[in-house]
Amino acid sequence: MKATLDYRNKIILAPMVRVGTLPMRLLALSFGADIVYTEEIIDWKLLKSERRVNDVLNTIDYVDKSDGTIIFRTCDKEKGKVVLQLGTASAERALAVGKKVQGDVAAVDINMGCPKDFSIKGGMGVALLYDLERAKKILTTLVDNLDIPVTCKVRIMPELDDTLRTVKELESTGISAIGVHGRTKVERPRHPVHTDVIREVVQVLKIPVIANGGSQEMHKRSDILKFREACGASSVMVARAAQWNCSIFREEGPLPIEEIILQYLRLAIDYDNSPCNTKYCVQMILRDLQETTMGRKFLDSQTLEQICDVWDLAPYCRQKQLEYHNAGLQGRRQAAPQPDEQDENCPTKRQRLGNGDSEQDVVSHNVSFIRVNYSDDKELPKSKLYIYTVKNGLKLPKYESIHKDKLFRAIVLVGERRYSSSFWEKSKKYAEQSAALTCLLHLGVESREKLIANGAIIG
């Protein structure tokens, strides 16, 4: 039996690249959003990902096996309310993704409105509006074969008649609702939104229409409802206004920016959100405040703990990260380059480090560098190893790195021996720190007990 999702009389968090990840979606729901859309995710990213049940975070993760990146993460708190927006130009790939994720999302939405060159050149986004047969094939294939609702999000076209003809054709595929951004593919947020065109779309369709594009005039929940009324739409989808202040969904009125950031950061910590994505979302909230003293301190931050420290949440961040590490949250430790098919004697690239080095030539330990363990830069493994070599009259450490499939591994030469962690890292800096930590462990400068206790060694 097909699942249903009621798209009428709803206020919705719109799909926004890099913003619509789990912490922001949960924040929007907590403030009163009825439905939340993911950021657009390209079909091939999900197809090559692996679905994993994360018992530590109580989430479902779709993970890029090559580098450990979380492509999509969801949890029970948004079950029945999260819609996956998919970027695709292929009915076959779209269906494969839909089959893969339909147990974890409430619906699938096909992006037919993105005006970016990346999407258009790939035949995705707004390009689908000008390739209507392909667009209809994608939607029909999904509607006929998935157990969850299917929708699409479009932009209006320069001519009203073309817009109306296109949306009626899309409706004929059996989709459950349609999102309409009231600007053409060449118009940008500085251009006025065409509420009159959205109203015309509503008149010719029987399915719910979700109006989008009114963020410039939205400052509180009542403004969202005014926009819906102006468009005559069933529901409203809010993008940039929610990105700037997610509490716009609150019936009681919006909260101060400071409170928004604190609540967002707690969710980012609780769900182990990547520092890069967390920083981007906070930047979108701060906007002009990035030029303040606090803002500049924030911009200088790199790790999640450093970001949180700006808002006095560093102790909580450190506590949770160590708790997760000790509970066995492995994340990037599960990542390894893909097998080297050209070397039959090398089942995985872990076994050959580069320059002809094999594991037998290098002292290796299962040690991972965890940035949260080092509040003082002087205590970083590379700093400690530098001091060790100076005190013992040795040549300074010499590092070389190997870069494969978006991952890094480093080897450090100290004395006559070479050292490397067995784990692959997502950055050259972290790989070098891991190599230094391996060396310090082997030399007895760091104890195995301490590294087990702080999560650097698991198992």
C-alpha positions as CSV (number, residue, x, y, z in Angstrom):
1,M,0.0,0.0,0.0
2,K,1.4,3.4,-1.0
3,A,2.2,5.8,1.8
4,T,0.7,9.3,1.7
5,L,1.9,12.8,2.8
6,D,-0.6,15.6,3.2
7,Y,0.8,18.7,1.4
8,R,-2.1,21.0,2.1
9,N,-1.9,23.8,4.7
10,K,1.8,23.2,5.4
11,I,4.7,25.4,6.1
12,I,7.9,23.7,4.8
13,L,11.6,24.1,5.0
14,A,12.8,24.4,1.4
15,P,15.6,22.4,-0.1
16,M,18.9,24.4,0.3
17,V,22.3,23.1,-0.7
18,R,24.6,22.7,2.4
19,V,21.9,24.1,4.7
20,G,19.3,21.3,4.7
21,T,21.3,18.8,6.6
22,L,20.0,17.0,9.7
23,P,20.7,19.6,12.4
24,M,18.9,22.4,10.5
25,R,16.0,20.2,9.5
26,L,15.5,19.2,13.2
27,L,15.8,22.8,14.3
28,A,13.1,23.8,11.7
29,L,10.8,21.1,13.0
30,S,11.3,22.1,16.6
31,F,10.2,25.7,15.7
32,G,7.1,24.6,13.9
33,A,7.8,23.6,10.3
34,D,5.5,20.8,9.2
35,I,7.7,19.2,6.5
36,V,11.5,19.5,5.9
37,Y,13.3,19.0,2.6
38,T,16.9,17.8,2.4
39,E,19.4,19.7,0.4
40,E,19.5,18.5,-3.2
41,I,21.5,15.3,-3.4
42,I,22.7,14.0,-6.8
43,D,21.6,10.5,-7.7
44,W,25.0,9.0,-8.2
45,K,26.1,10.0,-4.8
46,L,23.3,8.1,-3.1
47,L,23.8,5.1,-5.5
48,K,27.4,4.7,-4.5
49,S,26.7,5.2,-0.8
50,E,26.2,2.5,1.7
51,R,23.2,2.5,4.1
52,R,24.3,2.0,7.7
53,V,22.4,1.9,11.0
54,N,24.3,4.2,13.4
55,D,23.7,2.8,16.9
56,V,25.7,5.5,18.6
57,L,23.8,8.4,17.2
58,N,20.5,6.5,16.6
59,T,20.5,7.6,13.0
60,I,20.4,6.0,9.5
61,D,23.4,7.1,7.5
62,Y,24.1,6.9,3.8
63,V,27.9,6.9,3.7
64,D,30.4,7.4,0.9
65,K,32.5,4.2,1.4
66,S,35.5,5.8,-0.2
67,D,36.1,8.6,2.3
68,G,33.5,8.2,5.1
69,T,31.5,11.3,4.1
70,I,27.9,11.3,5.2
71,I,25.8,11.8,2.1
72,F,22.5,11.7,3.9
73,R,21.7,11.3,7.6
74,T,18.2,11.0,9.1
75,C,16.7,9.9,12.4
76,D,13.3,9.1,14.0
77,K,12.7,12.7,15.0
78,E,12.0,13.6,11.4
79,K,10.3,10.3,10.3
80,G,7.3,11.0,8.2
81,K,8.3,14.6,7.7
82,V,11.5,14.5,5.7
83,V,11.5,14.7,1.9
84,L,14.6,13.8,-0.1
85,Q,15.2,16.2,-2.9
86,L,17.0,14.4,-5.7
87,G,19.1,15.9,-8.5
88,T,18.8,13.6,-11.5
89,A,18.5,13.4,-15.3
90,S,17.8,9.7,-15.5
91,A,14.6,7.8,-14.7
92,E,16.6,4.6,-14.1
93,R,19.0,6.2,-11.6
94,A,16.2,8.1,-9.9
95,L,14.2,4.8,-9.4
96,A,17.3,3.0,-8.1
97,V,17.7,5.8,-5.5
98,G,14.1,5.9,-4.7
99,K,14.0,2.1,-4.1
100,K,17.1,2.5,-1.9
101,V,15.8,5.3,0.4
102,Q,12.0,4.9,0.4
103,G,12.0,3.2,3.8
104,D,13.8,6.2,5.4
105,V,12.0,9.2,3.8
106,A,8.5,10.4,3.6
107,A,8.7,11.4,-0.1
108,V,11.0,12.0,-3.0
109,D,11.1,15.4,-4.8
110,I,12.8,15.9,-8.2
111,N,14.6,19.1,-8.6
112,M,13.4,20.8,-11.7
113,G,14.2,24.4,-10.6
114,C,17.9,24.7,-9.9
115,P,19.3,27.3,-12.4
116,K,23.0,26.6,-11.6
117,D,25.3,25.6,-14.5
118,F,26.3,22.4,-12.8
119,S,22.7,21.2,-12.9
120,I,21.8,22.5,-16.3
121,K,24.9,21.0,-18.0
122,G,24.1,17.7,-16.5
123,G,20.5,17.8,-17.8
124,M,19.2,18.3,-14.3
125,G,17.4,21.1,-12.4
126,V,15.6,23.7,-14.6
127,A,17.0,21.9,-17.7
128,L,14.3,19.3,-17.2
129,L,11.6,21.9,-17.9
130,Y,12.9,22.3,-21.4
131,D,13.1,18.5,-21.8
132,L,9.6,17.7,-20.8
133,E,9.5,14.1,-22.1
134,R,12.5,13.3,-19.9
135,A,11.0,15.0,-17.0
136,K,7.7,13.2,-17.3
137,K,9.5,9.9,-17.7
138,I,11.4,10.4,-14.5
139,L,8.2,11.3,-12.6
140,T,6.1,8.6,-14.1
141,T,8.7,5.9,-13.4
142,L,8.9,6.9,-9.8
143,V,5.2,7.3,-9.3
144,D,4.5,3.9,-10.8
145,N,7.2,2.0,-8.8
146,L,7.7,3.7,-5.4
147,D,5.7,3.2,-2.2
148,I,6.0,6.8,-1.2
149,P,4.8,10.1,-2.7
150,V,6.7,11.8,-5.5
151,T,6.7,15.5,-6.2
152,C,8.8,18.0,-8.1
153,K,9.9,21.6,-7.6
154,V,10.0,24.0,-10.6
155,R,10.6,27.6,-11.6
156,I,8.2,29.6,-13.7
157,M,8.9,30.2,-17.4
158,P,9.2,33.5,-19.2
159,E,5.8,33.0,-20.8
160,L,2.7,32.3,-18.7
161,D,1.2,29.9,-21.2
162,D,4.4,27.8,-21.2
163,T,4.4,27.7,-17.4
164,L,0.8,26.5,-17.3
165,R,1.3,23.9,-20.1
166,T,4.4,22.5,-18.3
167,V,2.9,22.2,-14.9
168,K,-0.3,20.5,-16.3
169,E,2.0,18.0,-18.1
170,L,3.9,17.3,-14.9
171,E,0.7,16.9,-12.9
172,S,-0.5,14.2,-15.4
173,T,2.3,11.9,-14.3
174,G,0.5,11.3,-11.0
175,I,2.7,13.4,-8.6
176,S,1.3,14.3,-5.3
177,A,2.2,18.0,-5.2
178,I,4.3,20.6,-7.0
179,G,6.6,23.3,-5.6
180,V,6.7,26.5,-7.7
181,H,9.4,29.1,-7.3
182,G,8.0,32.3,-8.6
183,R,11.0,33.4,-10.6
184,T,12.4,32.3,-14.0
185,K,15.7,30.6,-14.5
186,V,17.5,33.9,-15.1
187,E,16.0,35.8,-12.2
188,R,17.7,36.0,-8.8
189,P,16.5,36.9,-5.3
190,R,16.9,40.6,-6.0
191,H,14.1,40.3,-8.6
192,P,10.5,40.4,-7.4
193,V,8.7,37.1,-7.1
194,H,5.8,36.6,-9.5
195,T,3.0,35.8,-7.0
196,D,0.4,36.3,-9.9
197,V,2.0,33.5,-11.9
198,I,1.9,31.1,-8.9
199,R,-1.8,32.0,-8.5
200,E,-2.5,31.1,-12.1
201,V,-0.7,27.8,-11.6
202,V,-3.0,27.1,-8.6
203,Q,-6.0,27.7,-10.7
204,V,-5.2,25.1,-13.4
205,L,-4.0,22.3,-11.1
206,K,-5.8,19.9,-8.9
207,I,-2.8,18.8,-6.8
208,P,-1.4,21.0,-3.9
209,V,0.8,23.8,-5.0
210,I,3.7,24.8,-2.7
211,A,4.6,28.5,-3.2
212,N,8.3,29.5,-2.9
213,G,10.4,32.6,-3.4
214,G,9.1,35.1,-0.9
215,S,11.9,35.2,1.6
216,Q,12.7,38.9,1.1
217,E,9.4,39.9,2.6
218,M,9.4,37.2,5.4
219,H,10.4,38.1,8.9
220,K,7.9,36.1,11.0
221,R,5.4,33.3,10.6
222,S,2.5,35.6,9.8
223,D,4.6,36.9,6.8
224,I,4.8,33.3,5.5
225,L,1.0,33.0,5.7
226,K,0.6,36.4,3.9
227,F,2.7,35.0,1.1
228,R,0.6,31.9,0.9
229,E,-2.5,34.0,0.6
230,A,-1.0,36.2,-2.1
231,C,-0.2,33.2,-4.1
232,G,-3.4,31.3,-3.4
233,A,-1.3,28.2,-2.8
234,S,-2.0,25.2,-0.6
235,S,1.3,25.5,1.2
236,V,4.5,27.6,1.5
237,M,8.1,26.6,1.2
238,V,10.6,28.9,3.0
239,A,14.3,29.0,2.0
240,R,16.6,31.9,2.7
241,A,14.4,33.5,5.4
242,A,14.7,30.2,7.3
243,Q,18.4,30.0,6.6
244,W,18.9,33.4,8.2
245,N,16.6,32.7,11.2
246,C,15.1,29.3,11.5
247,S,12.8,30.4,14.2
248,I,10.7,32.2,11.6
249,F,8.5,29.1,11.9
250,R,7.6,29.9,15.5
251,E,4.0,30.9,16.2
252,E,5.3,33.0,19.2
253,G,7.6,35.0,17.0
254,P,11.3,34.7,16.0
255,L,14.1,34.3,18.5
256,P,17.4,36.3,18.7
257,I,20.2,35.1,16.4
258,E,22.3,34.2,19.5
259,E,19.7,31.7,20.6
260,I,19.3,30.2,17.1
261,I,23.0,29.6,16.9
262,L,23.2,28.0,20.3
263,Q,20.3,25.6,19.5
264,Y,21.7,24.8,16.1
265,L,25.2,24.1,17.5
266,R,23.8,21.7,20.1
267,L,22.1,19.7,17.4
268,A,25.3,19.8,15.3
269,I,27.2,18.3,18.3
270,D,24.5,15.8,19.1
271,Y,24.4,14.5,15.5
272,D,28.2,14.7,14.9
273,N,27.7,17.1,12.0
274,S,30.8,17.9,10.0
275,P,32.7,21.1,11.0
276,C,32.7,22.4,7.5
277,N,28.9,22.1,7.1
278,T,28.3,23.5,10.6
279,K,30.5,26.5,9.9
280,Y,28.7,27.2,6.6
281,C,25.3,27.1,8.3
282,V,26.4,29.4,11.1
283,Q,27.8,31.8,8.6
284,M,24.5,32.0,6.8
285,I,22.9,32.9,10.2
286,L,25.5,35.5,11.1
287,R,25.5,37.3,7.8
288,D,26.8,40.8,8.5
289,L,27.8,39.9,12.0
290,Q,30.7,38.0,10.6
291,E,32.5,41.4,10.6
292,T,32.2,41.8,14.4
293,T,35.0,40.7,16.8
294,M,33.0,37.5,17.6
295,G,32.4,36.9,13.9
296,R,36.0,37.1,13.1
297,K,36.9,34.7,15.9
298,F,34.3,32.4,14.5
299,L,35.7,32.7,10.9
300,D,39.2,31.7,12.3
301,S,37.8,28.5,13.8
302,Q,38.3,25.1,12.0
303,T,37.2,22.3,14.3
304,L,33.7,21.8,15.7
305,E,35.1,22.4,19.2
306,Q,36.6,25.7,18.1
307,I,33.4,26.8,16.5
308,C,31.5,25.9,19.7
309,D,34.0,27.7,21.8
310,V,32.9,31.1,20.4
311,W,29.5,30.4,22.0
312,D,30.9,28.7,25.2
313,L,29.8,25.3,24.1
314,A,33.3,23.8,23.8
315,P,33.0,21.7,27.0
316,Y,29.8,20.2,25.8
317,C,31.2,19.5,22.4
318,R,34.3,17.9,23.8
319,Q,32.2,15.7,26.2
320,K,29.9,14.5,23.5
321,Q,32.7,13.8,21.0
322,L,34.7,11.8,23.5
323,E,31.5,10.0,24.5
324,Y,30.9,9.1,20.8
325,H,34.4,8.0,20.2
326,N,34.4,5.7,23.3
327,A,31.1,4.3,22.2
328,G,32.6,3.2,18.9
329,L,31.6,5.9,16.5
330,Q,34.2,5.3,13.9
331,G,33.2,7.7,11.1
332,R,36.3,8.2,8.9
333,R,38.0,5.1,10.4
334,Q,35.7,3.0,8.3
335,A,36.9,4.8,5.1
336,A,39.6,3.3,2.9
337,P,40.5,3.8,-0.8
338,Q,38.9,1.4,-3.2
339,P,40.7,-1.9,-4.1
340,D,43.5,-1.6,-6.6
341,E,42.3,-3.8,-9.4
342,Q,45.6,-3.5,-11.2
343,D,47.5,-5.3,-8.5
344,E,46.1,-8.9,-7.9
345,N,48.4,-9.2,-4.9
346,C,47.1,-6.1,-3.3
347,P,43.5,-6.6,-2.1
348,T,43.2,-3.0,-0.8
349,K,45.3,0.1,-1.2
350,R,45.9,0.0,2.6
351,Q,48.7,-2.5,1.9
352,R,50.8,-0.3,-0.3
353,L,51.6,3.2,0.8
354,G,53.5,4.6,-2.1
355,N,57.0,4.9,-3.4
356,G,57.2,1.1,-3.3
357,D,56.7,1.0,0.5
358,S,54.7,-1.8,1.9
359,E,53.2,-2.2,5.4
360,Q,56.2,-4.3,6.3
361,D,58.6,-1.4,5.7
362,V,56.7,1.0,8.0
363,V,55.9,0.8,11.7
364,S,52.1,1.0,11.8
365,H,49.5,1.2,14.6
366,N,45.7,1.6,14.6
367,V,45.9,5.1,15.9
368,S,43.6,8.0,14.7
369,F,44.1,11.7,15.3
370,I,41.1,13.2,17.1
371,R,41.4,17.0,17.1
372,V,39.1,17.4,20.1
373,N,41.7,15.7,22.3
374,Y,44.1,18.7,22.0
375,S,42.9,22.0,23.4
376,D,46.5,23.3,23.4
377,D,48.3,23.4,20.1
378,K,51.6,22.8,21.9
379,E,50.3,19.3,22.8
380,L,49.6,18.3,19.2
381,P,51.4,15.1,18.1
382,K,53.6,16.9,15.5
383,S,54.6,19.5,18.1
384,K,55.5,16.9,20.7
385,L,57.4,14.8,18.1
386,Y,59.4,17.9,17.0
387,I,60.4,18.6,20.6
388,Y,61.3,14.9,21.1
389,T,63.7,14.9,18.1
390,V,65.3,18.2,19.2
391,K,65.9,17.0,22.8
392,N,67.4,13.7,21.6
393,G,69.7,15.1,19.0
394,L,67.8,13.5,16.0
395,K,67.1,15.0,12.6
396,L,63.8,16.8,12.5
397,P,60.8,14.6,11.5
398,K,60.3,14.4,7.7
399,Y,56.8,13.8,6.4
400,E,55.5,12.5,3.1
401,S,51.9,11.9,2.3
402,I,49.9,9.6,0.0
403,H,46.7,10.8,-1.6
404,K,44.2,8.3,-2.9
405,D,40.5,8.5,-3.6
406,K,40.1,11.7,-1.6
407,L,41.9,10.2,1.4
408,F,45.3,10.8,2.9
409,R,47.9,8.8,4.7
410,A,51.2,10.1,5.9
411,I,54.6,8.5,6.7
412,V,57.0,10.3,9.1
413,L,60.7,9.5,9.1
414,V,62.3,9.7,12.6
415,G,65.9,8.4,13.0
416,E,66.2,5.5,10.7
417,R,62.5,4.3,11.0
418,R,59.3,5.3,9.3
419,Y,55.9,5.4,11.0
420,S,52.3,5.7,9.8
421,S,48.8,5.2,11.1
422,S,46.8,2.4,9.6
423,F,43.9,4.7,9.2
424,W,43.2,7.0,6.2
425,E,42.3,10.6,7.0
426,K,40.3,13.2,5.0
427,S,43.1,15.8,5.1
428,K,46.9,15.9,4.8
429,K,47.2,17.7,8.1
430,Y,45.3,15.1,10.0
431,A,47.2,12.3,8.3
432,E,50.5,13.8,9.4
433,Q,49.2,14.2,13.0
434,S,48.2,10.5,12.9
435,A,51.7,9.5,11.7
436,A,53.3,11.6,14.4
437,L,51.0,10.0,17.1
438,T,51.9,6.5,15.8
439,C,55.6,7.4,16.2
440,L,55.1,8.8,19.7
441,L,53.2,5.6,20.7
442,H,56.0,3.4,19.4
443,L,58.6,5.5,21.2
444,G,56.8,5.3,24.5
445,V,56.1,9.1,24.6
446,E,52.4,8.4,24.4
447,S,50.8,5.5,26.3
448,R,48.4,3.0,24.8
449,E,46.2,3.3,27.8
450,K,45.9,7.1,27.4
451,L,45.0,6.7,23.7
452,I,42.4,4.1,24.4
453,A,40.9,6.3,27.0
454,N,40.6,9.3,24.8
455,G,39.3,7.3,21.8
456,A,42.4,7.5,19.6
457,I,42.6,3.7,19.7
458,I,39.5,1.6,19.3
459,G,39.6,-2.1,19.7
